[in-house]
Coordinates of C-alpha atoms in Angstrom, one line a residue:
X1 CA 0.0 0.0 0.0
X2 CA 1.3 3.4 -0.9
X3 CA 0.4 6.0 1.6
X4 CA -0.2 8.9 -0.8
X5 CA 0.8 12.5 -0.4
X6 CA 0.4 14.9 2.4
X7 CA -0.2 13.5 5.9
X8 CA -0.8 9.9 4.8
X9 CA 2.3 7.8 5.0
X10 CA 2.1 4.1 4.2
X11 CA -1.6 4.3 4.8
X12 CA -1.3 5.2 8.5
X13 CA -1.9 8.9 9.0
X14 CA -4.4 11.1 7.2
X15 CA -7.2 10.2 4.7
X16 CA -4.8 9.7 1.8
X17 CA -3.4 6.4 3.2
X18 CA -5.3 3.2 2.6
X19 CA -3.4 1.1 5.1
X20 CA -6.3 0.9 7.7
X21 CA -8.7 -0.9 5.3
X22 CA -5.8 -3.0 3.9
X23 CA -5.0 -4.2 7.4
X24 CA -8.6 -5.1 8.0
X25 CA -8.5 -7.0 4.7
X26 CA -5.3 -8.8 5.8
X27 CA -6.8 -10.0 9.1
X28 CA -10.2 -10.9 7.6
X29 CA -8.9 -12.8 4.6
X30 CA -6.3 -14.6 6.7
X31 CA -8.9 -15.7 9.1
X32 CA -11.3 -16.8 6.3
X33 CA -8.5 -18.6 4.5
X34 CA -7.3 -20.5 7.5
X35 CA -10.9 -21.4 8.5
X36 CA -11.6 -22.7 5.0
X37 CA -8.8 -25.2 5.4
X38 CA -10.1 -26.8 8.6
X39 CA -11.4 -30.3 8.1
X40 CA -11.9 -33.1 10.7
X41 CA -9.4 -35.9 10.5
X42 CA -8.1 -38.8 12.5
X43 CA -4.4 -39.3 12.8
X44 CA -3.5 -42.7 11.4
X45 CA -0.9 -43.4 14.1
X46 CA -1.8 -41.4 17.2
X47 CA -5.5 -42.2 17.1
X48 CA -7.0 -38.9 18.4
X49 CA -9.6 -36.8 16.8
X50 CA -8.2 -33.6 15.4
X51 CA -8.8 -30.6 13.2
X52 CA -6.4 -30.9 10.3
X53 CA -5.3 -28.9 7.2
X54 CA -5.3 -30.5 3.8
X55 CA -6.0 -33.9 2.4
X56 CA -6.0 -37.3 4.1
X57 CA -7.4 -40.6 3.0
X58 CA -10.0 -40.4 5.8
X59 CA -11.2 -36.9 4.8
X60 CA -13.6 -36.0 2.1
X61 CA -11.8 -34.4 -0.9
X62 CA -11.2 -30.7 -0.1
X63 CA -12.8 -28.2 -2.5
X64 CA -10.5 -25.7 -4.0
X65 CA -11.7 -22.9 -1.8
X66 CA -8.6 -20.8 -2.3
X67 CA -7.3 -18.8 -5.2
X68 CA -4.1 -20.7 -5.3
X69 CA -3.9 -24.5 -5.4
X70 CA -1.1 -27.0 -5.0
X71 CA 0.4 -28.2 -8.3
X72 CA -0.2 -31.9 -8.8
X73 CA 2.5 -34.5 -9.3
X74 CA 1.5 -34.8 -13.0
X75 CA 0.1 -31.6 -14.3
X76 CA -0.9 -33.3 -17.6
X77 CA -3.7 -35.0 -15.7
X78 CA -5.5 -31.7 -15.5
X79 CA -8.6 -31.6 -17.8
X80 CA -8.4 -29.2 -20.8
X81 CA -10.8 -26.8 -19.1
X82 CA -8.9 -26.8 -15.8
X83 CA -10.9 -27.5 -12.7
X84 CA -14.5 -28.3 -12.8
X85 CA -17.4 -26.1 -11.5
X86 CA -16.8 -27.3 -8.0
X87 CA -13.2 -26.4 -8.1
X88 CA -11.9 -30.0 -8.0
X89 CA -10.2 -32.2 -10.6
X90 CA -12.3 -35.3 -11.1
X91 CA -9.6 -37.2 -12.9
X92 CA -7.1 -37.2 -10.1
X93 CA -7.2 -39.4 -7.1
X94 CA -7.5 -37.5 -3.8
X95 CA -4.2 -39.0 -2.5
X96 CA -2.4 -37.6 -5.5
X97 CA -3.5 -34.1 -4.6
X98 CA -1.4 -34.3 -1.4
X99 CA 1.8 -32.3 -1.8
X100 CA 4.8 -34.1 -0.4
X101 CA 8.4 -33.5 0.0
X102 CA 10.7 -30.8 -1.4
X103 CA 10.4 -30.5 -5.2
X104 CA 7.4 -32.8 -5.5
X105 CA 4.8 -30.1 -5.1
X106 CA 5.4 -26.5 -6.0
X107 CA 3.3 -23.5 -5.0
X108 CA 1.9 -22.0 -8.2
X109 CA -1.1 -20.0 -9.4
X110 CA -3.7 -22.0 -11.2
X111 CA -5.1 -19.3 -13.4
X112 CA -7.8 -21.6 -14.8
X113 CA -8.9 -22.6 -11.3
X114 CA -9.3 -18.9 -10.4
X115 CA -11.3 -18.2 -13.4
X116 CA -13.5 -21.2 -12.8
X117 CA -14.4 -19.9 -9.3
X118 CA -15.0 -16.3 -10.5
X119 CA -12.8 -15.0 -7.8
X120 CA -11.1 -11.5 -7.9
X121 CA -7.8 -12.7 -9.3
X122 CA -6.5 -9.1 -9.8
X123 CA -6.2 -8.3 -6.1
X124 CA -2.5 -8.7 -5.2
X125 CA -3.2 -8.8 -1.5
X126 CA -5.7 -11.6 -2.0
X127 CA -3.2 -13.5 -4.1
X128 CA -0.5 -13.1 -1.4
X129 CA -2.8 -14.2 1.4
X130 CA -4.0 -17.3 -0.5
X131 CA -0.4 -18.1 -1.5
X132 CA 0.5 -18.0 2.2
X133 CA -2.4 -20.2 3.2
X134 CA -1.5 -22.8 0.6
X135 CA 2.1 -22.9 1.6
X136 CA 0.9 -23.4 5.2
X137 CA -1.2 -26.3 3.9
X138 CA 1.8 -27.7 2.1
X139 CA 3.8 -27.8 5.3
X140 CA 0.9 -29.0 7.4
X141 CA 0.4 -32.0 5.1
X142 CA 3.9 -33.3 6.0
X143 CA 2.4 -34.9 9.1
X144 CA -0.1 -36.9 7.0
X145 CA 2.6 -37.9 4.5
X146 CA 5.4 -38.4 6.9
X147 CA 6.2 -41.9 5.5
X148 CA 6.7 -40.4 2.0
X149 CA 8.7 -37.5 3.5
X150 CA 11.0 -40.0 5.3
X151 CA 11.5 -41.9 2.1
X152 CA 12.4 -38.7 0.2
X153 CA 14.7 -37.7 3.0
X154 CA 16.7 -40.9 2.6
X155 CA 16.9 -40.4 -1.1
X156 CA 18.1 -36.8 -0.7
X157 CA 20.6 -37.9 1.9
X158 CA 22.1 -40.5 -0.5
X159 CA 22.3 -37.9 -3.3
X160 CA 24.0 -35.4 -1.0
X161 CA 26.8 -37.9 -0.3
X162 CA 27.7 -38.1 -4.0
X163 CA 28.6 -34.4 -4.1
X164 CA 27.0 -31.1 -4.6
X165 CA 27.5 -28.8 -7.6
X166 CA 28.3 -25.2 -7.1
X167 CA 25.6 -22.6 -7.8
X168 CA 25.5 -21.5 -11.4
X169 CA 25.1 -18.0 -12.7
X170 CA 21.4 -18.5 -13.2
X171 CA 20.8 -19.6 -9.6
X172 CA 22.9 -16.8 -8.3
X173 CA 20.9 -14.3 -10.3
X174 CA 17.7 -15.8 -8.9
X175 CA 19.0 -15.6 -5.3
X176 CA 20.0 -12.0 -5.8
X177 CA 16.6 -11.0 -7.2
X178 CA 14.8 -12.8 -4.4
X179 CA 17.0 -11.1 -1.8
X180 CA 16.3 -7.7 -3.3
X181 CA 12.6 -8.2 -3.2
X182 CA 12.7 -9.5 0.4
X183 CA 14.9 -6.4 1.4
X184 CA 12.3 -4.0 -0.1
X185 CA 9.4 -5.8 1.7
X186 CA 11.4 -5.9 5.0
X187 CA 12.1 -2.2 4.8
X188 CA 8.4 -1.3 4.3
X189 CA 7.5 -3.9 7.0
X190 CA 9.9 -2.5 9.6
X191 CA 8.7 1.1 9.2
X192 CA 5.0 0.2 9.4
X193 CA 4.5 0.4 13.1
X194 CA 4.9 -2.0 16.0
X195 CA 1.5 -3.8 15.5
X196 CA 2.1 -4.5 11.8
X197 CA 5.7 -5.6 12.4
X198 CA 4.6 -8.0 15.1
X199 CA 1.8 -9.4 12.9
X200 CA 4.3 -9.9 10.0
X201 CA 6.8 -11.6 12.4
X202 CA 4.1 -13.9 13.7
X203 CA 3.1 -14.9 10.2
X204 CA 6.7 -15.4 9.2
X205 CA 7.6 -17.4 12.2
X206 CA 4.6 -19.6 11.7
X207 CA 6.0 -20.8 8.4
X208 CA 9.5 -21.2 9.7
X209 CA 8.3 -23.2 12.7
X210 CA 6.3 -25.5 10.4
X211 CA 9.4 -26.0 8.2
X212 CA 11.3 -27.0 11.3
X213 CA 8.6 -29.4 12.3
X214 CA 8.6 -30.8 8.7
X215 CA 12.3 -31.6 9.2
X216 CA 11.4 -33.3 12.5
X217 CA 8.7 -35.4 10.8
X218 CA 11.3 -36.5 8.2
X219 CA 13.1 -38.2 11.1
X220 CA 10.0 -40.2 12.1
X221 CA 9.2 -38.0 15.2
X222 CA 5.7 -36.5 15.5
X223 CA 5.7 -33.2 17.5
X224 CA 2.7 -31.3 18.9
X225 CA 2.4 -28.6 16.3
X226 CA -1.0 -27.0 17.1
X227 CA -0.2 -26.1 20.7
X228 CA 3.2 -24.8 19.5
X229 CA 1.5 -22.4 17.0
X230 CA -0.8 -21.2 19.8
X231 CA 2.2 -20.5 22.1
X232 CA 3.9 -18.6 19.3
X233 CA 0.9 -16.4 18.7
X234 CA 0.8 -15.6 22.4
X235 CA 4.6 -14.8 22.4
X236 CA 4.2 -12.2 19.6
X237 CA 1.0 -10.7 21.0
X238 CA 2.7 -10.1 24.4
X239 CA 6.0 -8.9 22.9
X240 CA 4.1 -6.2 21.1
X241 CA 1.3 -5.1 23.5
X242 CA 2.5 -6.2 27.0
X243 CA 6.3 -6.6 26.9
X244 CA 6.5 -7.0 30.7
X245 CA 4.6 -10.3 30.3
X246 CA 6.5 -11.5 27.2
X247 CA 9.0 -13.7 29.0
X248 CA 6.4 -15.5 31.1
X249 CA 4.8 -17.1 28.0
X250 CA 7.7 -19.6 27.4
X251 CA 7.5 -21.2 30.9
X252 CA 3.7 -21.3 30.6
X253 CA 4.0 -22.9 27.2
X254 CA 5.7 -25.9 28.9
X255 CA 2.5 -26.4 30.9
X256 CA 0.3 -26.1 27.8
X257 CA 2.5 -28.5 25.8
X258 CA 2.5 -31.3 28.5
X259 CA -1.2 -30.9 29.0
X260 CA -1.7 -31.3 25.3
X261 CA 0.4 -34.5 25.2
X262 CA -1.4 -36.0 28.1
X263 CA -5.0 -35.0 27.1
X264 CA -5.0 -35.2 23.3
X265 CA -3.0 -38.3 22.6
X266 CA -4.1 -41.8 23.5
X267 CA -0.6 -43.2 24.0
X268 CA 2.4 -42.0 26.0
X269 CA 4.6 -39.6 24.1
X270 CA 8.3 -40.1 23.6
X271 CA 11.2 -37.9 24.8
X272 CA 11.9 -37.1 21.2
X273 CA 8.4 -35.9 20.6
X274 CA 8.3 -33.7 23.7
X275 CA 11.8 -32.3 23.2
X276 CA 11.4 -31.4 19.5
X277 CA 8.1 -29.7 20.4
X278 CA 9.8 -27.5 23.0
X279 CA 12.7 -26.8 20.7
X280 CA 10.3 -25.6 18.0
X281 CA 8.8 -23.1 20.4
X282 CA 12.1 -21.9 21.8
X283 CA 14.1 -21.8 18.5
X284 CA 11.6 -20.8 15.9
X285 CA 9.3 -18.6 18.1
X286 CA 10.7 -17.3 21.4
X287 CA 14.2 -16.3 20.2
X288 CA 13.1 -14.3 17.1
X289 CA 10.2 -12.7 19.2
X290 CA 12.9 -10.4 20.6
X291 CA 13.0 -8.6 17.2
X292 CA 9.5 -7.3 18.2
X293 CA 11.0 -6.1 21.6
X294 CA 13.9 -4.4 19.8
X295 CA 11.5 -2.8 17.3
X296 CA 9.4 -1.4 20.1
X297 CA 12.3 0.4 21.9
X298 CA 12.5 4.2 22.0
X299 CA 10.1 6.8 20.7
X300 CA 10.1 9.2 17.7
X301 CA 13.6 10.1 16.7
X302 CA 13.3 13.8 16.0
X303 CA 16.7 15.4 15.8
X304 CA 18.5 12.8 18.0
X305 CA 20.2 11.1 15.0
X306 CA 21.9 12.2 11.8
X307 CA 18.9 10.9 9.8
X308 CA 17.1 14.1 10.7
X309 CA 18.7 15.8 7.6
X310 CA 16.0 14.0 5.5
X311 CA 13.4 16.3 7.0
X312 CA 15.2 19.3 5.6
X313 CA 15.1 17.9 2.1
X314 CA 11.3 17.3 2.1
X315 CA 10.3 21.0 1.4
X316 CA 12.6 21.0 -1.6
X317 CA 10.7 18.1 -3.3
X318 CA 7.7 18.6 -5.7
X319 CA 4.3 18.1 -4.1
X320 CA 3.7 14.9 -6.1
X321 CA 6.7 13.1 -4.7
X322 CA 6.4 11.0 -1.5
X323 CA 7.9 12.2 1.7
X324 CA 11.4 10.9 2.5
X325 CA 10.6 10.5 6.2
X326 CA 7.8 8.4 7.5
X327 CA 5.5 9.7 10.2
X328 CA 6.9 9.9 13.8
X329 CA 4.9 7.0 15.1
X330 CA 6.7 4.7 12.7
X331 CA 10.1 6.5 12.6
X332 CA 11.3 5.4 16.0
X333 CA 14.8 4.6 17.3
X334 CA 13.8 0.9 17.7
X335 CA 12.8 0.7 14.0
X336 CA 16.0 2.3 12.8
X337 CA 18.1 0.0 15.0
X338 CA 16.2 -3.0 13.7
X339 CA 16.5 -2.0 10.1
X340 CA 20.2 -1.3 10.4
X341 CA 20.8 -4.6 12.2
X342 CA 19.0 -6.5 9.4
X343 CA 21.2 -4.6 6.9
X344 CA 24.4 -5.6 8.7
X345 CA 23.3 -9.3 8.8
X346 CA 22.5 -9.2 5.1
X347 CA 25.9 -7.9 4.2
X348 CA 27.6 -10.2 6.5
X349 CA 26.0 -13.0 4.5
X350 CA 27.0 -11.3 1.2
X351 CA 30.5 -10.7 2.3
X352 CA 31.0 -14.2 3.5
X353 CA 29.7 -15.6 0.2
X354 CA 32.0 -13.7 -2.0
X355 CA 35.0 -13.8 0.3
X356 CA 34.6 -17.6 0.5
X357 CA 34.1 -18.0 -3.2
X358 CA 37.1 -16.0 -4.3
X359 CA 39.6 -16.4 -1.5
X360 CA 38.3 -19.3 0.6
X361 CA 41.0 -21.9 1.1
X362 CA 40.8 -22.9 4.7
X363 CA 37.7 -25.0 5.5
X364 CA 35.8 -24.3 8.6
X365 CA 36.3 -27.9 9.6
X366 CA 39.9 -27.1 10.5
X367 CA 38.6 -25.0 13.4
X368 CA 35.5 -27.0 14.2
X369 CA 34.9 -30.5 12.8
X370 CA 31.2 -30.4 13.8
X371 CA 30.7 -27.1 12.0
X372 CA 32.5 -28.5 9.0
X373 CA 30.3 -31.5 8.8
X374 CA 27.2 -29.4 9.1
X375 CA 28.2 -27.0 6.3
X376 CA 31.3 -28.4 4.4
X377 CA 31.4 -25.4 1.9
X378 CA 32.1 -22.7 4.6
X379 CA 35.6 -21.4 4.9
X380 CA 37.5 -19.4 7.5
X381 CA 38.2 -16.7 4.9
X382 CA 34.4 -16.4 4.3
X383 CA 33.8 -15.9 8.0
X384 CA 36.3 -13.0 8.1
X385 CA 34.9 -11.5 4.9
X386 CA 31.4 -11.5 6.4
X387 CA 32.7 -10.0 9.6
X388 CA 34.5 -7.2 7.8
X389 CA 31.3 -6.4 5.8
X390 CA 29.1 -6.4 8.8
X391 CA 31.5 -4.2 10.8
X392 CA 31.6 -1.7 8.0
X393 CA 27.8 -1.2 7.9
X394 CA 27.5 -1.4 11.7
X395 CA 30.0 1.4 12.1
X396 CA 28.1 3.6 9.6
X397 CA 24.9 2.8 11.5
X398 CA 26.5 3.6 14.9
X399 CA 27.7 7.0 13.6
X400 CA 24.3 7.9 12.0
X401 CA 22.5 6.9 15.2
X402 CA 25.0 8.8 17.4
X403 CA 25.9 5.8 19.5
X404 CA 28.4 6.6 22.3
X405 CA 31.9 5.5 21.3
X406 CA 30.4 4.8 17.9
X407 CA 33.6 3.3 16.3
X408 CA 34.3 0.5 18.9
X409 CA 30.6 0.0 19.5
X410 CA 29.9 -0.4 15.8
X411 CA 32.8 -2.8 15.4
X412 CA 31.8 -4.9 18.4
X413 CA 28.2 -5.0 17.2
X414 CA 29.3 -6.2 13.7
X415 CA 31.5 -8.9 15.1
X416 CA 28.8 -10.1 17.4
X417 CA 26.2 -10.2 14.7
X418 CA 28.5 -12.1 12.3
X419 CA 29.4 -14.8 14.8
X420 CA 25.8 -15.3 16.1
X421 CA 24.4 -15.3 12.6
X422 CA 26.9 -18.0 11.7
X423 CA 25.7 -20.0 14.6
X424 CA 22.2 -19.8 13.4
X425 CA 23.2 -20.8 9.9
X426 CA 25.1 -23.8 11.1
X427 CA 22.2 -24.8 13.5
X428 CA 19.7 -24.9 10.6
X429 CA 22.3 -26.9 8.5
X430 CA 22.5 -29.5 11.3
X431 CA 18.8 -29.8 11.3
X432 CA 18.6 -30.4 7.6
X433 CA 21.5 -32.8 7.6
X434 CA 19.9 -34.9 10.4
X435 CA 16.6 -34.9 8.5
X436 CA 18.3 -35.8 5.2
X437 CA 16.7 -32.8 3.4
X438 CA 18.5 -30.3 1.2
X439 CA 16.2 -27.4 1.9
X440 CA 13.7 -26.7 4.7
X441 CA 11.0 -26.0 2.1
X442 CA 10.5 -24.6 -1.4
X443 CA 9.0 -21.2 -0.8
X444 CA 11.8 -18.8 -2.1
X445 CA 13.3 -19.2 -5.6
X446 CA 17.0 -19.8 -5.3
X447 CA 17.0 -20.1 -1.5
X448 CA 14.7 -23.0 -0.7
X449 CA 12.5 -22.6 2.4
X450 CA 11.9 -19.6 4.5
X451 CA 14.0 -21.0 7.3
X452 CA 16.9 -21.3 4.8
X453 CA 16.8 -17.6 4.4
X454 CA 16.1 -16.4 7.9
X455 CA 18.2 -18.9 9.9
X456 CA 20.8 -16.2 10.5
X457 CA 18.2 -14.1 12.3
X458 CA 17.0 -16.7 14.8
X459 CA 19.8 -16.3 17.4
X460 CA 20.7 -12.7 16.7
X461 CA 17.6 -11.1 18.1
X462 CA 18.4 -11.7 21.8
X463 CA 22.1 -10.5 21.7
X464 CA 21.1 -7.5 19.6
X465 CA 18.3 -6.6 22.1
X466 CA 20.7 -6.9 25.1
X467 CA 23.4 -4.9 23.3
X468 CA 21.1 -2.0 22.5
X469 CA 18.8 -2.1 25.5
X470 CA 21.4 -2.6 28.2
X471 CA 24.9 -2.2 26.7
X472 CA 24.3 1.2 25.0
X473 CA 22.3 2.5 27.9
X474 CA 25.2 1.7 30.2
X475 CA 27.5 3.7 27.9
X476 CA 25.2 6.7 28.2
X477 CA 23.0 6.5 25.1
X478 CA 19.8 8.1 26.1
X479 CA 17.7 7.5 23.0
X480 CA 16.2 4.2 24.3

């Protein structure tokens, strides 16, 4: 949404912005899309009645109620006219409509199916929401197709042992384009206010959490995913609206999870099921929820940073051009710190990639055999290249935000972000290697799953929050 001219910025202030109605559309369509996917099912192994997403052999075939649909294993089986009047394909067995494994089912727009239902296919917001809902279903179906997923994981693991080709120019170009699009979306998202940022984080973490649980299912373990998603929603709601209660949600989640295991399953759960459920809440929800806490720090910046010069340029611009500065309720110190931290992590990744590609000779396994096995292609030179890049941008950010002792503070912040981001990257690699999967999903072209792209941000939120909230305050920075 473009906020328009005058007082409306990103659709928040003034009548020129359309963000209020858009946000209501987001919430309404997301609720309707998720509700449309609910269908009663009985788990084939656990034996308890449940509400499940997607297909199962004990469930009536699901009508294509969304604007996007999963591609089938064999697209040639689609009838010439696309889907029938009820939105289903009568020539394909219900089991074949289940999307399974990475690479077997791809998320794509079925234009014929949209036309058959007479839905408003030109609404970009609706397309994005339905695309989100269908990727949610794709991940959710992993529990029903865990046997096929385990078989695919074994096949992928054998293929990985034969060697991995380096990325070609085409894949690198795709990765760059995807990263640029994500950077633009993240910028608008960060400067859209605390509530919108928290909602976006909750939606993002939901997919990342389900990708993690998909990897767990590939190992034959069945975690409690529903109560985990409920706990995640509570984490982000409290982090945004009642930060003082935020850290109480995690210990309370332990009570909810164990009550779920005892009340909703007819057999005793295993240590692996319980521990992987807790790890999913801690790793994929609790840790990144501190980004919301960091975003909520401070108030309107005003003249407390060197970014204030943008206000002086606004009167010089023509009336038809958008303002360079967002409204004060979105342009907060926490938002700027969050955005600059994201930028530093991005360039740490970029610097590590190119430094390792052109100068990398010492494998990371020479320092840590476990890290080398988790990610054999990483090099020591790549780590230092990423560290130099992150420090460069962190120092610039520290100077612009007027941090006390901005040079050493910026260097320390960059070093910390690089090392912790590397830890997150290696952790996700260990998960995938244990599950036997090449990627956590297939959402992002050139990257794989969402967790493949945001793994560096999982562990960095807490150290970044502590550094800014307590470290800089102790040094005398009064902007928080």
